[in-house]
PDB file of C-alpha atoms in Angstrom:
ATOM      1  CA  MET A   1       8.974   8.820   4.995  1.00 84.00           C
ATOM      2  CA  THR A   2       6.243   6.513   6.161  1.00 93.00           C
ATOM      3  CA  LYS A   3       6.522   3.983   8.962  1.00 95.00           C
ATOM      4  CA  ILE A   4       4.629   0.764   9.522  1.00 97.00           C
ATOM      5  CA  TYR A   5       3.190   0.117  12.970  1.00 97.00           C
ATOM      6  CA  LYS A   6       1.516  -2.953  14.385  1.00 98.00           C
ATOM      7  CA  TYR A   7      -0.943  -3.623  17.163  1.00 97.00           C
ATOM      8  CA  GLN A   8      -3.457  -6.211  18.224  1.00 97.00           C
ATOM      9  CA  LYS A   9      -7.071  -5.128  18.514  1.00 96.00           C
ATOM     10  CA  ALA A  10      -8.599  -5.856  21.913  1.00 95.00           C
ATOM     11  CA  GLN A  11     -12.199  -6.511  22.898  1.00 94.00           C
ATOM     12  CA  ASP A  12     -14.275  -6.517  26.010  1.00 94.00           C
ATOM     13  CA  ALA A  13     -18.001  -7.112  26.403  1.00 93.00           C
ATOM     14  CA  TYR A  14     -18.878  -3.716  24.914  1.00 94.00           C
ATOM     15  CA  THR A  15     -15.984  -2.350  22.873  1.00 95.00           C
ATOM     16  CA  THR A  16     -13.386  -3.237  20.273  1.00 94.00           C
ATOM     17  CA  TYR A  17     -10.257  -1.198  20.919  1.00 95.00           C
ATOM     18  CA  CYS A  18      -8.379  -0.095  17.795  1.00 96.00           C
ATOM     19  CA  LEU A  19      -5.790   2.446  16.859  1.00 96.00           C
ATOM     20  CA  VAL A  20      -6.945   5.986  17.592  1.00 95.00           C
ATOM     21  CA  GLU A  21      -6.209   8.346  14.712  1.00 95.00           C
ATOM     22  CA  PRO A  22      -5.577  12.067  15.084  1.00 93.00           C
ATOM     23  CA  ASP A  23      -8.223  14.699  14.384  1.00 91.00           C
ATOM     24  CA  TYR A  24      -7.373  15.293  10.740  1.00 90.00           C
ATOM     25  CA  ASN A  25      -9.219  18.629  10.770  1.00 88.00           C
ATOM     26  CA  LEU A  26      -6.504  19.993  13.048  1.00 86.00           C
ATOM     27  CA  LEU A  27      -3.605  18.822  10.894  1.00 84.00           C
ATOM     28  CA  GLU A  28      -1.939  20.872   8.198  1.00 86.00           C
ATOM     29  CA  THR A  29      -1.477  17.852   5.924  1.00 86.00           C
ATOM     30  CA  GLU A  30      -3.560  15.764   3.590  1.00 91.00           C
ATOM     31  CA  ASP A  31      -1.704  12.630   4.781  1.00 93.00           C
ATOM     32  CA  ARG A  32      -3.721   9.898   6.446  1.00 95.00           C
ATOM     33  CA  ILE A  33      -3.082   6.728   8.424  1.00 96.00           C
ATOM     34  CA  THR A  34      -3.877   3.651   6.346  1.00 97.00           C
ATOM     35  CA  GLU A  35      -4.783   0.281   7.810  1.00 97.00           C
ATOM     36  CA  LEU A  36      -2.905  -2.115   5.548  1.00 98.00           C
ATOM     37  CA  CYS A  37      -4.046  -5.536   6.719  1.00 97.00           C
ATOM     38  CA  THR A  38      -4.355  -7.965   9.602  1.00 97.00           C
ATOM     39  CA  ILE A  39      -2.146 -11.056   9.678  1.00 97.00           C
ATOM     40  CA  ASP A  40      -2.502 -13.658  12.445  1.00 97.00           C
ATOM     41  CA  GLY A  41      -4.450 -11.188  14.589  1.00 96.00           C
ATOM     42  CA  ILE A  42      -1.859  -8.412  14.236  1.00 97.00           C
ATOM     43  CA  THR A  43      -3.029  -5.269  12.428  1.00 98.00           C
ATOM     44  CA  TYR A  44      -0.496  -3.307  10.384  1.00 98.00           C
ATOM     45  CA  VAL A  45      -0.939   0.397   9.656  1.00 98.00           C
ATOM     46  CA  SER A  46       0.964   2.885   7.543  1.00 97.00           C
ATOM     47  CA  VAL A  47       1.684   6.173   9.341  1.00 97.00           C
ATOM     48  CA  PRO A  48       3.258   9.078   7.427  1.00 95.00           C
ATOM     49  CA  ASP A  49       5.943  11.017   9.299  1.00 92.00           C
ATOM     50  CA  SER A  50       3.726  14.104   9.149  1.00 92.00           C
ATOM     51  CA  ILE A  51       1.312  12.453  11.587  1.00 94.00           C
ATOM     52  CA  ILE A  52       1.938  12.024  15.285  1.00 92.00           C
ATOM     53  CA  LEU A  53      -0.122   9.264  16.840  1.00 94.00           C
ATOM     54  CA  PRO A  54      -2.336  10.489  19.682  1.00 94.00           C
ATOM     55  CA  ALA A  55      -2.597   8.671  23.003  1.00 95.00           C
ATOM     56  CA  GLN A  56      -3.880   5.154  22.504  1.00 96.00           C
ATOM     57  CA  PRO A  57      -6.263   3.071  24.614  1.00 95.00           C
ATOM     58  CA  GLU A  58      -4.452   1.226  27.385  1.00 95.00           C
ATOM     59  CA  GLN A  59      -5.866  -2.029  26.004  1.00 95.00           C
ATOM     60  CA  ILE A  60      -3.611  -1.912  22.928  1.00 96.00           C
ATOM     61  CA  THR A  61       0.104  -1.462  22.374  1.00 96.00           C
ATOM     62  CA  VAL A  62       1.261   0.156  19.154  1.00 97.00           C
ATOM     63  CA  GLU A  63       4.804  -0.680  18.047  1.00 97.00           C
ATOM     64  CA  GLU A  64       6.895   0.410  15.086  1.00 96.00           C
ATOM     65  CA  VAL A  65       7.683  -2.533  12.823  1.00 96.00           C
ATOM     66  CA  VAL A  66      11.113  -3.584  11.629  1.00 94.00           C
ATOM     67  CA  LEU A  67      10.122  -4.422   8.069  1.00 94.00           C
ATOM     68  CA  THR A  68      11.838  -7.629   6.981  1.00 96.00           C
ATOM     69  CA  ASP A  69      11.564  -8.852   3.397  1.00 96.00           C
ATOM     70  CA  GLU A  70       9.261 -11.650   4.575  1.00 97.00           C
ATOM     71  CA  LEU A  71       6.929  -9.313   6.474  1.00 97.00           C
ATOM     72  CA  LYS A  72       6.899  -6.829   3.601  1.00 96.00           C
ATOM     73  CA  ALA A  73       5.896  -9.612   1.187  1.00 97.00           C
ATOM     74  CA  ALA A  74       3.181 -10.833   3.587  1.00 97.00           C
ATOM     75  CA  ILE A  75       1.707  -7.347   4.012  1.00 98.00           C
ATOM     76  CA  LYS A  76       1.789  -6.751   0.247  1.00 97.00           C
ATOM     77  CA  SER A  77       0.042 -10.073  -0.289  1.00 97.00           C
ATOM     78  CA  GLU A  78      -2.722  -9.361   2.255  1.00 97.00           C
ATOM     79  CA  SER A  79      -3.261  -5.614   1.853  1.00 98.00           C
ATOM     80  CA  PRO A  80      -6.319  -4.565  -0.158  1.00 97.00           C
ATOM     81  CA  HIS A  81      -4.565  -1.215  -0.732  1.00 97.00           C
ATOM     82  CA  VAL A  82      -1.611  -2.908  -2.414  1.00 97.00           C
ATOM     83  CA  GLN A  83      -3.959  -5.098  -4.446  1.00 98.00           C
ATOM     84  CA  LEU A  84      -5.780  -1.967  -5.610  1.00 98.00           C
ATOM     85  CA  ILE A  85      -2.485  -0.340  -6.611  1.00 98.00           C
ATOM     86  CA  ASN A  86      -1.611  -3.470  -8.602  1.00 98.00           C
ATOM     87  CA  GLU A  87      -5.021  -3.361 -10.306  1.00 98.00           C
ATOM     88  CA  ARG A  88      -4.526   0.311 -11.156  1.00 98.00           C
ATOM     89  CA  VAL A  89      -1.142  -0.445 -12.715  1.00 98.00           C
ATOM     90  CA  VAL A  90      -2.777  -3.047 -14.951  1.00 97.00           C
ATOM     91  CA  ALA A  91      -5.631  -0.636 -15.764  1.00 98.00           C
ATOM     92  CA  LYS A  92      -3.104   2.036 -16.785  1.00 98.00           C
ATOM     93  CA  ILE A  93      -1.430  -0.465 -19.108  1.00 97.00           C
ATOM     94  CA  ARG A  94      -4.829  -1.546 -20.516  1.00 97.00           C
ATOM     95  CA  GLU A  95      -5.623   2.092 -21.374  1.00 97.00           C
ATOM     96  CA  ILE A  96      -3.090   1.730 -24.195  1.00 96.00           C
ATOM     97  CA  TYR A  97      -2.349  -1.983 -24.640  1.00 95.00           C
ATOM     98  CA  SER A  98      -4.707  -4.957 -24.599  1.00 95.00           C
ATOM     99  CA  LEU A  99      -3.559  -8.377 -23.420  1.00 93.00           C
ATOM    100  CA  ASN A 100      -3.296  -9.420 -27.072  1.00 94.00           C
ATOM    101  CA  ASP A 101      -1.111  -6.351 -27.730  1.00 91.00           C
ATOM    102  CA  GLU A 102       1.170  -7.411 -24.891  1.00 90.00           C
ATOM    103  CA  ILE A 103       1.524 -10.911 -26.281  1.00 91.00           C
ATOM    104  CA  LYS A 104       2.267  -9.407 -29.698  1.00 90.00           C
ATOM    105  CA  MET A 105       5.093  -7.326 -28.159  1.00 87.00           C
ATOM    106  CA  ILE A 106       6.867 -10.523 -27.116  1.00 85.00           C
ATOM    107  CA  ARG A 107       7.063 -11.570 -30.764  1.00 86.00           C
ATOM    108  CA  LEU A 108       8.067  -8.102 -31.973  1.00 83.00           C
ATOM    109  CA  SER A 109      10.908  -7.676 -29.532  1.00 77.00           C
ATOM    110  CA  PRO A 110      13.264  -5.980 -30.179  1.00 87.00           C
ATOM    111  CA  SER A 111      11.649  -3.240 -32.232  1.00 88.00           C
ATOM    112  CA  GLU A 112      10.691   0.420 -31.926  1.00 90.00           C
ATOM    113  CA  GLU A 113       7.145  -0.610 -31.085  1.00 90.00           C
ATOM    114  CA  SER A 114       8.227  -3.023 -28.347  1.00 90.00           C
ATOM    115  CA  THR A 115      10.628  -0.424 -26.936  1.00 92.00           C
ATOM    116  CA  ALA A 116       7.785   2.109 -26.684  1.00 93.00           C
ATOM    117  CA  TYR A 117       5.620  -0.550 -25.046  1.00 94.00           C
ATOM    118  CA  ASN A 118       8.346  -1.463 -22.534  1.00 93.00           C
ATOM    119  CA  GLU A 119       8.901   2.197 -21.623  1.00 95.00           C
ATOM    120  CA  TYR A 120       5.175   2.754 -21.089  1.00 97.00           C
ATOM    121  CA  VAL A 121       4.785  -0.373 -18.960  1.00 96.00           C
ATOM    122  CA  GLU A 122       7.825   0.561 -16.902  1.00 97.00           C
ATOM    123  CA  ALA A 123       6.346   4.038 -16.276  1.00 98.00           C
ATOM    124  CA  CYS A 124       3.114   2.391 -15.075  1.00 98.00           C
ATOM    125  CA  ARG A 125       5.045   0.016 -12.820  1.00 98.00           C
ATOM    126  CA  GLU A 126       7.074   2.943 -11.413  1.00 98.00           C
ATOM    127  CA  TRP A 127       3.810   4.691 -10.544  1.00 98.00           C
ATOM    128  CA  GLY A 128       2.842   1.552  -8.603  1.00 98.00           C
ATOM    129  CA  ARG A 129       6.195   1.349  -6.844  1.00 97.00           C
ATOM    130  CA  VAL A 130       5.888   4.988  -5.734  1.00 97.00           C
ATOM    131  CA  ALA A 131       2.334   4.410  -4.470  1.00 97.00           C
ATOM    132  CA  LYS A 132       3.517   1.408  -2.436  1.00 97.00           C
ATOM    133  CA  ALA A 133       6.530   3.351  -1.129  1.00 95.00           C
ATOM    134  CA  ASN A 134       4.125   6.059   0.059  1.00 95.00           C
ATOM    135  CA  LEU A 135       2.532   3.345   2.204  1.00 96.00           C
ATOM    136  CA  GLY A 136       5.945   2.421   3.631  1.00 95.00           C
ATOM    137  CA  LEU A 137       6.275  -0.673   1.500  1.00 95.00           C
TER     138      LEU A 137
END
């Protein structure tokens, strides 16, 4: 399971203080922390359970987020990672079906062809849902 954390970056005259990530070379996992987005000065990160956050600079406070529906929607809206997942879902669909093909399926419904189309699109969307769930969304 992945958790979402938040913190506010801090600055002084010489340094911007951000979340310190672990030394991935020492970990026995391919998992990584992902910075999702910043909303109103608060930065949200996705941290897989396989990763333990190291000590953080005293200038920032990292807190686990209680993910409400509203916050989840806001993060999804602002996150370039989620936008990329959405683009990849569309690209997967476009590998087989053009936009004109999709419009055609509306007119053909219900049919064997539209059923095959719907199943393929749903498989692409499921891939996207799993990718977002891996980010804790």
